[in-house]
XYZ file of N, CA and C in Angstrom:
408
model
N -11.542 12.215 -13.287
C -11.757 11.100 -12.379
C -12.830 11.501 -11.366
N -13.825 10.646 -11.147
C -14.870 10.953 -10.161
C -14.266 11.052 -8.759
N -14.907 11.780 -7.873
C -14.380 11.908 -6.516
C -14.459 10.591 -5.760
N -13.606 10.491 -4.754
C -13.647 9.327 -3.878
C -14.957 9.337 -3.113
N -15.461 8.152 -2.827
C -16.659 8.028 -1.997
C -16.245 7.289 -0.743
N -16.689 7.787 0.408
C -16.307 7.179 1.669
C -17.509 6.924 2.548
N -17.348 5.915 3.393
C -18.344 5.613 4.417
C -17.593 5.178 5.665
N -18.119 5.542 6.811
C -17.547 5.120 8.080
C -18.414 3.997 8.621
N -17.762 2.898 8.988
C -18.452 1.725 9.528
C -17.791 1.425 10.870
N -18.455 1.772 11.953
C -17.823 1.635 13.267
C -16.593 2.522 13.309
N -15.448 1.943 13.618
C -14.176 2.678 13.615
C -13.472 2.576 12.263
N -14.057 1.889 11.331
C -13.422 1.568 10.062
C -13.879 2.531 8.964
N -13.055 2.673 7.939
C -13.386 3.553 6.819
C -13.348 2.741 5.528
N -14.404 2.864 4.739
C -14.483 2.226 3.418
C -14.440 3.340 2.379
N -13.537 3.209 1.421
C -13.373 4.216 0.375
C -13.451 3.542 -0.983
N -14.255 4.095 -1.873
C -14.297 3.634 -3.259
C -13.308 4.506 -4.018
N -12.282 3.877 -4.573
C -11.280 4.593 -5.357
C -11.510 4.252 -6.825
N -11.936 5.231 -7.611
C -12.223 4.963 -9.020
C -10.998 4.386 -9.734
N -11.186 3.480 -10.687
C -12.504 3.167 -11.215
C -13.220 2.024 -10.497
N -12.489 1.182 -9.738
C -13.128 -0.058 -9.290
C -12.534 -0.658 -8.026
N -11.890 0.136 -7.190
C -11.202 -0.408 -6.023
C -11.895 0.021 -4.734
N -12.195 -0.960 -3.884
C -12.735 -0.708 -2.554
C -11.583 -0.832 -1.566
N -11.336 0.229 -0.820
C -10.281 0.218 0.191
C -10.945 0.201 1.556
N -10.596 -0.799 2.349
C -11.128 -0.926 3.707
C -9.987 -0.699 4.687
N -10.109 0.328 5.505
C -9.112 0.632 6.533
C -9.721 0.275 7.878
N -9.257 -0.837 8.428
C -9.819 -1.339 9.678
C -9.041 -0.802 10.872
N -9.779 -0.525 11.956
C -9.177 -0.079 13.211
C -9.934 -0.739 14.360
N -9.191 -1.201 15.332
C -9.841 -1.772 16.508
C -10.416 -3.149 16.250
N -11.600 -3.376 16.768
C -12.263 -4.681 16.691
C -13.279 -4.670 15.552
N -13.250 -5.713 14.739
C -14.248 -5.870 13.679
C -15.401 -6.666 14.276
N -16.593 -6.075 14.249
C -17.773 -6.676 14.868
C -18.795 -7.091 13.812
N -19.677 -8.010 14.184
C -20.680 -8.535 13.251
C -21.529 -7.439 12.600
N -22.009 -6.426 13.332
C -22.786 -5.372 12.665
C -21.981 -4.630 11.590
N -20.672 -4.549 11.779
C -19.828 -3.904 10.766
C -19.868 -4.697 9.462
N -19.884 -6.014 9.565
C -19.928 -6.861 8.368
C -21.229 -6.626 7.610
N -22.335 -6.528 8.333
C -23.630 -6.280 7.686
C -23.634 -4.923 6.987
N -23.074 -3.902 7.639
C -23.006 -2.574 7.015
C -22.115 -2.597 5.781
N -21.002 -3.299 5.876
C -20.093 -3.424 4.734
C -20.792 -4.102 3.559
N -21.498 -5.189 3.822
C -22.194 -5.914 2.751
C -23.240 -5.023 2.084
N -23.965 -4.241 2.874
C -24.968 -3.328 2.314
C -24.303 -2.233 1.486
N -23.210 -1.689 1.986
C -22.477 -0.656 1.253
C -21.964 -1.200 -0.074
N -21.388 -2.361 -0.023
C -20.848 -2.978 -1.237
C -21.952 -3.219 -2.247
N -23.081 -3.704 -1.788
C -24.211 -3.949 -2.692
C -24.706 -2.646 -3.304
N -24.731 -1.592 -2.502
C -25.233 -0.298 -2.973
C -24.258 0.380 -3.932
N -23.001 0.462 -3.564
C -22.041 1.240 -4.335
C -21.370 0.477 -5.469
N -21.319 -0.819 -5.372
C -20.566 -1.591 -6.360
C -21.435 -2.558 -7.150
N -22.728 -2.327 -7.170
C -23.637 -3.275 -7.820
C -23.419 -3.377 -9.324
N -22.862 -2.345 -9.945
C -22.668 -2.372 -11.395
C -21.326 -2.969 -11.813
N -20.492 -3.337 -10.861
C -19.188 -3.924 -11.174
C -19.334 -5.398 -11.546
N -18.588 -5.840 -12.545
C -18.571 -7.262 -12.927
C -17.691 -8.079 -11.995
N -16.772 -7.420 -11.335
C -15.827 -8.067 -10.432
C -15.582 -7.118 -9.261
N -14.957 -7.629 -8.209
C -14.674 -6.811 -7.026
C -13.191 -6.873 -6.695
N -12.594 -5.720 -6.500
C -11.207 -5.609 -6.054
C -11.213 -4.890 -4.715
N -10.556 -5.483 -3.728
C -10.548 -4.895 -2.389
C -9.137 -4.874 -1.837
N -8.766 -3.738 -1.282
C -7.524 -3.612 -0.541
C -7.927 -3.444 0.919
N -7.589 -4.416 1.748
C -7.988 -4.406 3.159
C -6.763 -4.156 4.028
N -6.723 -2.998 4.660
C -5.609 -2.620 5.520
C -5.886 -3.131 6.931
N -5.102 -4.113 7.350
C -5.310 -4.775 8.643
C -4.318 -4.327 9.707
N -3.501 -3.352 9.395
C -2.409 -2.990 10.298
C -2.880 -2.487 11.655
N -4.116 -2.019 11.754
C -4.614 -1.497 13.037
C -5.744 -2.346 13.617
N -5.914 -3.553 13.110
C -6.946 -4.452 13.643
C -6.465 -5.036 14.966
N -7.342 -5.010 15.944
C -7.030 -5.603 17.240
C -7.617 -7.001 17.367
N -8.823 -7.190 16.837
C -9.472 -8.497 16.949
C -10.656 -8.548 15.993
N -11.156 -9.758 15.792
C -12.351 -9.984 14.981
C -13.293 -10.842 15.808
N -14.511 -10.364 16.007
C -15.490 -11.163 16.748
C -15.751 -12.467 16.003
N -15.910 -13.572 16.723
C -16.205 -14.842 16.059
C -17.441 -14.789 15.160
N -18.462 -14.037 15.547
C -19.680 -13.946 14.728
C -19.392 -13.336 13.362
N -18.368 -12.508 13.269
C -18.000 -11.893 11.979
C -17.583 -12.948 10.974
N -16.890 -13.928 11.445
C -16.376 -14.959 10.541
C -17.522 -15.639 9.806
N -18.566 -15.960 10.531
C -19.732 -16.591 9.896
C -20.430 -15.620 8.958
N -20.538 -14.363 9.379
C -21.203 -13.359 8.540
C -20.459 -13.129 7.235
N -19.146 -13.051 7.296
C -18.345 -12.836 6.088
C -18.478 -14.024 5.148
N -18.379 -15.216 5.690
C -18.474 -16.420 4.858
C -19.848 -16.562 4.221
N -20.865 -15.973 4.846
C -22.237 -16.116 4.337
C -22.613 -15.088 3.271
N -21.761 -14.100 3.005
C -22.079 -13.098 1.978
C -22.194 -13.801 0.634
N -23.294 -13.575 -0.037
C -23.540 -14.206 -1.337
C -23.223 -13.214 -2.448
N -22.276 -13.571 -3.284
C -21.893 -12.717 -4.404
C -21.145 -13.587 -5.400
N -21.710 -13.743 -6.569
C -21.141 -14.638 -7.576
C -20.018 -14.009 -8.394
N -19.803 -12.720 -8.230
C -18.771 -12.056 -9.030
C -17.375 -12.504 -8.612
N -16.455 -12.470 -9.556
C -15.055 -12.749 -9.247
C -14.551 -11.663 -8.301
N -13.745 -12.080 -7.327
C -13.264 -11.146 -6.319
C -11.792 -11.381 -6.037
N -11.073 -10.293 -5.819
C -9.674 -10.369 -5.396
C -9.505 -9.415 -4.223
N -8.922 -9.925 -3.153
C -8.687 -9.108 -1.967
C -7.216 -9.169 -1.607
N -6.609 -7.996 -1.474
C -5.225 -7.877 -1.025
C -5.256 -7.400 0.424
N -4.731 -8.221 1.316
C -4.662 -7.865 2.732
C -3.293 -7.251 3.008
N -3.274 -6.100 3.655
C -2.021 -5.433 4.004
C -1.844 -5.518 5.508
N -0.718 -6.108 5.925
C -0.435 -6.238 7.347
C -1.273 -7.330 7.980
N -1.457 -7.211 9.265
C -2.239 -8.205 9.991
C -1.341 -9.206 10.688
N -1.761 -9.621 11.841
C -0.998 -10.593 12.620
C -1.096 -11.978 11.989
N -0.210 -12.863 12.409
C -0.252 -14.243 11.931
C -1.612 -14.856 12.253
N -2.105 -14.612 13.462
C -3.409 -15.146 13.874
C -4.510 -14.657 12.939
N -4.482 -13.364 12.610
C -5.514 -12.832 11.729
C -5.404 -13.443 10.338
N -4.192 -13.667 9.866
C -4.020 -14.283 8.549
C -4.627 -15.679 8.508
N -4.426 -16.434 9.572
C -5.009 -17.777 9.643
C -6.529 -17.687 9.613
N -7.092 -16.774 10.393
C -8.548 -16.589 10.420
C -9.053 -16.176 9.041
N -8.370 -15.239 8.397
C -8.785 -14.772 7.066
C -8.756 -15.911 6.050
N -7.744 -16.752 6.118
C -7.680 -17.896 5.201
C -8.834 -18.864 5.444
N -9.175 -19.105 6.696
C -10.307 -19.983 7.005
C -11.610 -19.403 6.467
N -11.806 -18.102 6.659
C -13.021 -17.446 6.168
C -13.089 -17.524 4.650
N -11.989 -17.199 3.987
C -11.973 -17.211 2.518
C -12.224 -18.612 1.977
N -11.623 -19.603 2.588
C -11.845 -20.974 2.127
C -13.285 -21.410 2.356
N -13.868 -21.014 3.483
C -15.279 -21.330 3.729
C -16.163 -20.634 2.703
N -15.842 -19.395 2.381
C -16.628 -18.658 1.381
C -16.535 -19.332 0.018
N -15.363 -19.798 -0.333
C -15.191 -20.490 -1.618
C -16.043 -21.753 -1.679
N -15.989 -22.533 -0.623
C -16.656 -23.834 -0.622
C -18.161 -23.711 -0.423
N -18.580 -23.011 0.622
C -19.991 -23.005 0.990
C -20.817 -21.968 0.243
N -20.214 -20.847 -0.108
C -20.966 -19.804 -0.809
C -20.644 -19.798 -2.301
N -19.798 -20.718 -2.726
C -19.425 -20.842 -4.140
C -18.931 -19.516 -4.706
N -18.056 -18.855 -3.966
C -17.522 -17.570 -4.411
C -16.186 -17.767 -5.110
N -15.992 -17.009 -6.186
C -14.713 -16.984 -6.896
C -13.861 -15.942 -6.195
N -12.979 -16.391 -5.335
C -12.270 -15.479 -4.453
C -10.773 -15.757 -4.473
N -9.999 -14.751 -4.854
C -8.539 -14.816 -4.775
C -8.109 -13.842 -3.686
N -7.097 -14.208 -2.917
C -6.600 -13.291 -1.898
C -5.125 -13.552 -1.644
N -4.446 -12.506 -1.227
C -3.033 -12.600 -0.862
C -2.753 -11.617 0.253
N -1.685 -11.885 0.983
C -1.241 -11.012 2.066
C 0.038 -10.302 1.649
N 0.158 -9.031 2.040
C 1.308 -8.219 1.681
C 1.782 -7.432 2.895
N 3.090 -7.164 2.982
C 3.599 -6.397 4.118
C 3.256 -4.915 4.036
N 3.093 -4.397 2.795
C 2.715 -2.995 2.653
C 1.879 -2.799 1.390
N 1.460 -1.568 1.175
C 0.438 -1.282 0.172
C 0.907 -1.367 -1.283
N 2.137 -0.987 -1.579
C 2.593 -0.933 -2.978
C 2.487 -2.289 -3.689
N 3.020 -3.373 -3.134
C 2.866 -4.655 -3.830
C 1.415 -5.146 -3.853
N 0.633 -4.762 -2.858
C -0.789 -5.132 -2.845
C -1.509 -4.484 -4.017
N -1.236 -3.210 -4.243
C -1.855 -2.504 -5.369
C -1.391 -3.082 -6.709
N -0.132 -3.450 -6.801
C 0.376 -4.047 -8.048
C -0.341 -5.362 -8.337
N -0.528 -6.191 -7.317
C -1.234 -7.464 -7.499
C -2.689 -7.223 -7.903
N -3.336 -6.249 -7.278
C -4.721 -5.931 -7.640
C -4.809 -5.427 -9.078
N -3.815 -4.683 -9.538
C -3.797 -4.237 -10.937
C -3.696 -5.443 -11.872
N -2.886 -6.433 -11.500
C -2.804 -7.672 -12.292
C -4.142 -8.399 -12.296
N -4.787 -8.458 -11.138
C -6.086 -9.129 -11.051
C -7.135 -8.388 -11.880
N -7.077 -7.061 -11.892
C -7.997 -6.260 -12.712
C -7.854 -6.670 -14.181
N -6.609 -6.761 -14.660
C -6.380 -7.169 -16.056
C -6.920 -8.578 -16.300
N -6.715 -9.472 -15.349
C -7.226 -10.840 -15.482
C -8.744 -10.840 -15.574
N -9.400 -10.123 -14.679
C -10.862 -10.092 -14.663
C -11.442 -9.425 -15.903
N -10.720 -8.460 -16.434
C -11.192 -7.779 -17.645
C -10.890 -8.581 -18.908
N -10.097 -9.640 -18.748
C -9.786 -10.486 -19.898
C -8.638 -9.981 -20.741
N -7.828 -9.106 -20.167
C -6.692 -8.563 -20.927
C -5.461 -9.415 -20.739
């Protein structure tokens, strides 16, 4: 198995877990420049993937700048995507749903997402999504 690849974005850590999982561990406030760095990292490290699987750990998020919401919704990527959110406040879940729905409608993204209380069921759902995306 290839080694894990990591990048630090602000206070957050992005890890590529082979073969195809991006793990985002958020801490503190998510700011607009972080979104731009994340998009560049994703384009650089995951450009050969046919689909995107992301596990986003929100348990240590304090807030999301309003400008981030627009930046996230504006990311252009036609690949099928599944994101499992772990933790997060009710307020953050509402914001995440608004962003995801805007991305689906305005950016024409194929995006599935779900919220989970902890990591084990999130990983199980992502494994199911991997099989779906691979056509198995």
